[in-house]
Short mmCIF file of C-alpha atoms in Angstrom, two decimals:
data_model
loop_
_atom_site.label_atom_id
_atom_site.label_comp_id
_atom_site.label_asym_id
_atom_site.label_seq_id
_atom_site.Cartn_x
_atom_site.Cartn_y
_atom_site.Cartn_z
CA MET A 1 21.66 -10.87 18.84
CA LYS A 2 21.63 -11.90 15.18
CA LEU A 3 20.26 -15.21 13.98
CA ALA A 4 20.28 -16.78 10.51
CA VAL A 5 17.62 -19.38 9.70
CA VAL A 6 17.75 -21.58 6.57
CA CYS A 7 14.37 -22.94 5.45
CA ARG A 8 13.56 -26.05 3.47
CA ASP A 9 12.65 -23.99 0.41
CA GLY A 10 16.25 -22.75 0.18
CA GLN A 11 15.74 -19.24 1.52
CA MET A 12 17.60 -17.71 4.42
CA HIS A 13 16.02 -15.32 6.92
CA VAL A 14 18.09 -13.01 9.12
CA PHE A 15 16.65 -12.05 12.50
CA GLU A 16 17.83 -9.39 14.93
CA HIS A 17 16.63 -9.70 18.51
CA VAL A 18 17.38 -7.74 21.67
CA LEU A 19 17.43 -9.95 24.74
CA ASN A 20 15.07 -8.83 27.51
CA GLY A 21 13.75 -6.13 25.18
CA SER A 22 10.34 -5.31 23.81
CA HIS A 23 9.48 -6.95 20.51
CA LYS A 24 6.44 -7.82 18.47
CA LYS A 25 5.15 -11.36 18.16
CA PRO A 26 5.65 -13.19 15.89
CA LEU A 27 9.22 -12.06 15.30
CA ALA A 28 9.66 -10.91 11.69
CA PRO A 29 12.95 -11.24 9.77
CA THR A 30 14.89 -8.10 8.92
CA CYS A 31 15.75 -9.45 5.48
CA THR A 32 15.48 -12.58 3.33
CA VAL A 33 18.24 -13.93 1.07
CA GLN A 34 17.53 -16.01 -2.05
CA ILE A 35 20.24 -17.15 -4.48
CA ALA A 36 19.39 -17.68 -8.16
CA THR A 37 21.22 -18.74 -11.31
CA SER A 38 22.30 -16.19 -13.88
CA GLY A 39 20.33 -17.69 -16.78
CA GLY A 40 23.15 -17.38 -19.29
CA ASP A 41 21.22 -18.61 -22.34
CA GLY A 42 18.87 -16.27 -24.13
CA ASP A 43 15.76 -18.38 -23.55
CA SER A 44 16.60 -19.61 -20.06
CA THR A 45 15.24 -17.92 -16.97
CA PRO A 46 16.96 -17.57 -13.60
CA LYS A 47 16.25 -20.49 -11.28
CA PRO A 48 16.53 -20.44 -7.48
CA VAL A 49 19.48 -22.17 -5.83
CA SER A 50 18.81 -23.59 -2.38
CA ILE A 51 20.93 -22.41 0.53
CA LEU A 52 22.09 -25.42 2.57
CA SER A 53 23.64 -23.69 5.56
CA ALA A 54 24.78 -20.31 6.86
CA GLY A 55 26.90 -19.07 9.71
CA PHE A 56 28.15 -15.79 11.12
CA CYS A 57 31.84 -14.96 11.16
CA PRO A 58 33.62 -14.08 14.43
CA ASP A 59 33.37 -10.36 13.65
CA LYS A 60 29.54 -10.64 13.63
CA GLN A 61 29.44 -8.27 10.66
CA SER A 62 29.70 -10.86 7.89
CA MET A 63 28.44 -14.36 7.26
CA VAL A 64 29.32 -17.36 5.09
CA LEU A 65 26.72 -19.06 2.90
CA TYR A 66 26.90 -22.71 1.89
CA TYR A 67 24.69 -23.31 -1.16
CA GLY A 68 24.34 -25.40 -4.29
CA SER A 69 24.57 -29.19 -4.26
CA SER A 70 25.98 -31.17 -1.36
CA MET A 71 28.48 -32.88 -3.71
CA GLN A 72 29.90 -29.63 -5.12
CA PRO A 73 28.99 -26.86 -2.68
CA LEU A 74 29.84 -23.21 -3.09
CA PHE A 75 30.85 -20.82 -0.34
CA GLU A 76 30.22 -17.10 -0.40
CA LYS A 77 30.88 -14.39 2.15
CA LEU A 78 28.31 -11.68 2.72
CA ILE A 79 28.39 -8.48 4.73
CA THR A 80 25.24 -8.25 6.80
CA LYS A 81 25.24 -4.44 6.82
CA ARG A 82 24.68 -4.42 3.07
CA LEU A 83 21.63 -6.67 3.25
CA GLN A 84 18.59 -4.50 2.65
CA GLY A 85 15.22 -5.74 3.80
CA HIS A 86 13.25 -2.78 2.42
CA PRO A 87 13.04 -2.50 -1.40
CA ASN A 88 13.22 1.32 -1.39
CA GLY A 89 16.87 1.13 -0.32
CA ALA A 90 17.75 -0.19 -3.78
CA MET A 91 16.92 3.19 -5.34
CA PHE A 92 19.88 4.86 -3.62
CA MET A 93 22.17 1.97 -4.53
CA VAL A 94 21.20 2.24 -8.20
CA ARG A 95 21.99 5.97 -8.20
CA TRP A 96 25.37 5.33 -6.60
CA VAL A 97 26.26 2.57 -9.10
CA LYS A 98 25.20 4.77 -12.03
CA ALA A 99 27.31 7.69 -10.81
CA ALA A 100 30.33 5.44 -10.21
CA LEU A 101 30.12 3.89 -13.68
CA VAL A 102 29.71 7.27 -15.41
CA HIS A 103 32.55 9.08 -13.61
CA HIS A 104 35.01 6.18 -13.59
CA ALA A 105 34.23 4.73 -17.02
CA PRO A 106 37.75 5.36 -18.50
CA TYR A 107 39.45 3.69 -15.54
CA LEU A 108 37.03 0.76 -15.49
CA SER A 109 37.42 0.13 -19.21
CA ALA A 110 41.20 -0.19 -18.75
CA LEU A 111 40.90 -2.98 -16.17
CA PRO A 112 41.65 -6.44 -17.60
CA ASP A 113 39.40 -8.32 -15.14
CA LEU A 114 36.43 -5.99 -15.43
CA GLY A 115 34.10 -8.78 -16.51
CA ALA A 116 34.96 -10.92 -13.51
CA GLN A 117 34.55 -8.04 -11.06
CA LEU A 118 31.27 -6.72 -12.46
CA GLY A 119 29.88 -10.09 -13.51
CA SER A 120 27.64 -10.43 -10.47
CA LEU A 121 26.27 -6.92 -11.02
CA TYR A 122 25.56 -7.67 -14.67
CA GLN A 123 23.79 -10.91 -13.75
CA PHE A 124 21.73 -9.11 -11.13
CA LEU A 125 20.65 -6.43 -13.61
CA GLU A 126 19.84 -9.04 -16.24
CA MET A 127 17.67 -10.95 -13.78
CA ARG A 128 15.77 -7.77 -12.89
CA VAL A 129 15.26 -6.86 -16.56
CA LYS A 130 13.83 -10.31 -17.32
CA ALA A 131 11.55 -10.09 -14.32
CA MET A 132 10.41 -6.62 -15.43
CA GLN A 133 8.72 -8.03 -18.55
CA LYS A 134 6.74 -10.56 -16.52
CA LEU A 135 5.80 -7.94 -13.95
CA SER A 136 4.61 -5.53 -16.65
CA ARG A 137 2.43 -8.28 -18.18
CA LEU A 138 1.03 -9.08 -14.76
CA ASN A 139 0.34 -5.39 -14.19
CA GLY A 140 -1.57 -5.20 -17.47
CA LYS A 141 -3.67 -8.26 -16.61
CA LEU A 142 -4.48 -6.88 -13.17
CA TYR A 143 -5.45 -3.54 -14.73
CA LEU A 144 -7.84 -5.30 -17.11
CA LEU A 145 -9.42 -7.28 -14.28
CA ILE A 146 -9.87 -4.17 -12.16
CA THR A 147 -11.41 -2.18 -15.03
CA GLN A 148 -13.78 -5.06 -15.84
CA ASP A 149 -14.90 -5.20 -12.21
CA ASN A 150 -15.47 -1.44 -12.21
CA TRP A 151 -17.53 -1.66 -15.40
CA GLU A 152 -19.65 -4.46 -13.96
CA GLU A 153 -20.26 -2.44 -10.80
CA GLU A 154 -21.23 0.62 -12.86
CA ASP A 155 -23.63 -1.49 -14.95
CA GLU A 156 -25.21 -2.94 -11.82
CA GLU A 157 -25.63 0.53 -10.32
CA ALA A 158 -27.19 1.81 -13.55
CA GLU A 159 -29.63 -1.13 -13.61
CA GLU A 160 -30.57 -0.53 -9.97
CA LYS A 161 -31.20 3.16 -10.70
CA GLU A 162 -33.38 2.28 -13.69
CA GLU A 163 -35.39 -0.18 -11.59
CA GLU A 164 -35.86 2.44 -8.87
CA GLU A 165 -36.99 5.03 -11.42
CA GLU A 166 -39.45 2.54 -12.94
CA GLU A 167 -40.86 1.73 -9.50
CA GLU A 168 -41.23 5.43 -8.70
CA SER A 169 -42.97 6.09 -12.03
CA GLU A 170 -45.35 3.16 -11.41
CA LYS A 171 -46.14 4.48 -7.94
CA GLU A 172 -46.80 7.95 -9.36
CA GLU A 173 -49.11 6.51 -12.03
CA GLU A 174 -50.98 4.50 -9.39
CA SER A 175 -51.34 7.57 -7.18
CA GLU A 176 -52.58 9.65 -10.13
CA GLY A 177 -55.08 6.91 -11.05
CA SER A 178 -56.38 6.73 -7.49
CA ASN A 179 -56.74 10.53 -7.40
CA GLU A 180 -58.71 10.49 -10.65
CA ASP A 181 -60.99 7.75 -9.32
CA SER A 182 -61.61 9.68 -6.12
CA GLU A 183 -62.39 12.85 -8.10
CA GLU A 184 -64.85 10.94 -10.30
CA GLU A 185 -66.55 9.50 -7.23
CA MET A 186 -66.81 12.97 -5.70
CA ASP A 187 -68.35 14.30 -8.94
CA VAL A 188 -70.89 11.47 -8.97
CA ASP A 189 -71.77 12.17 -5.34
CA LYS A 190 -72.27 15.85 -6.10
CA VAL A 191 -74.52 15.02 -9.05
CA ASN A 192 -76.57 12.66 -6.93
CA SER A 193 -76.88 15.25 -4.18
CA ASP A 194 -78.01 17.83 -6.72
CA VAL A 195 -80.56 15.45 -8.21
CA ASP A 196 -82.10 14.26 -4.92
CA PRO A 197 -83.77 17.59 -3.82
CA GLY A 198 -85.46 17.95 -7.20
CA ASN A 199 -86.90 14.49 -7.00
CA GLU A 200 -88.26 15.17 -3.52
CA SER A 201 -89.99 18.37 -4.70
CA GLU A 202 -91.59 16.58 -7.65
CA GLU A 203 -92.90 13.86 -5.40
CA GLU A 204 -94.51 16.46 -3.14
#
């Protein structure tokens, strides 16, 4: 059984559930759909467009999305088999699109409505390229934070080692001083013991 859920934030989650079957709780969506604007201007960035409603077609293999504003809504038909929930699936799709464009470039360039047919693909690639710059900046900031934390940890470990070495050296000095004092006391005792018999003989 397939179920499409539209949230208040404008995203749509697709669930697949087997009745009377084993499943994990809570039930996780197989994929999430979010619609965004193309960001046609050079300085503009893509903005999310809220999905108002969604419904499956009678064939159960495709669905219709109702999004945009309630005054001027837009309808779009999607094939559920092409919805990928795992991001690694996009790698194979990119290879397929690249091979198709390279091998069929002469035929595609002769089509009069090429821009209309590949417009959605171009918008999708443009959105990903713009997001790549922000992600690379975020990656750099995270790398700096991680390296700073590592340096601080190394400095703390070095300080702890220095303190331990100082404590060990102080203990060694104290032990050496106590040994010297005990040796001096033993020498004094020996001298006194050597002197006492002589004094006794003189007194006699």
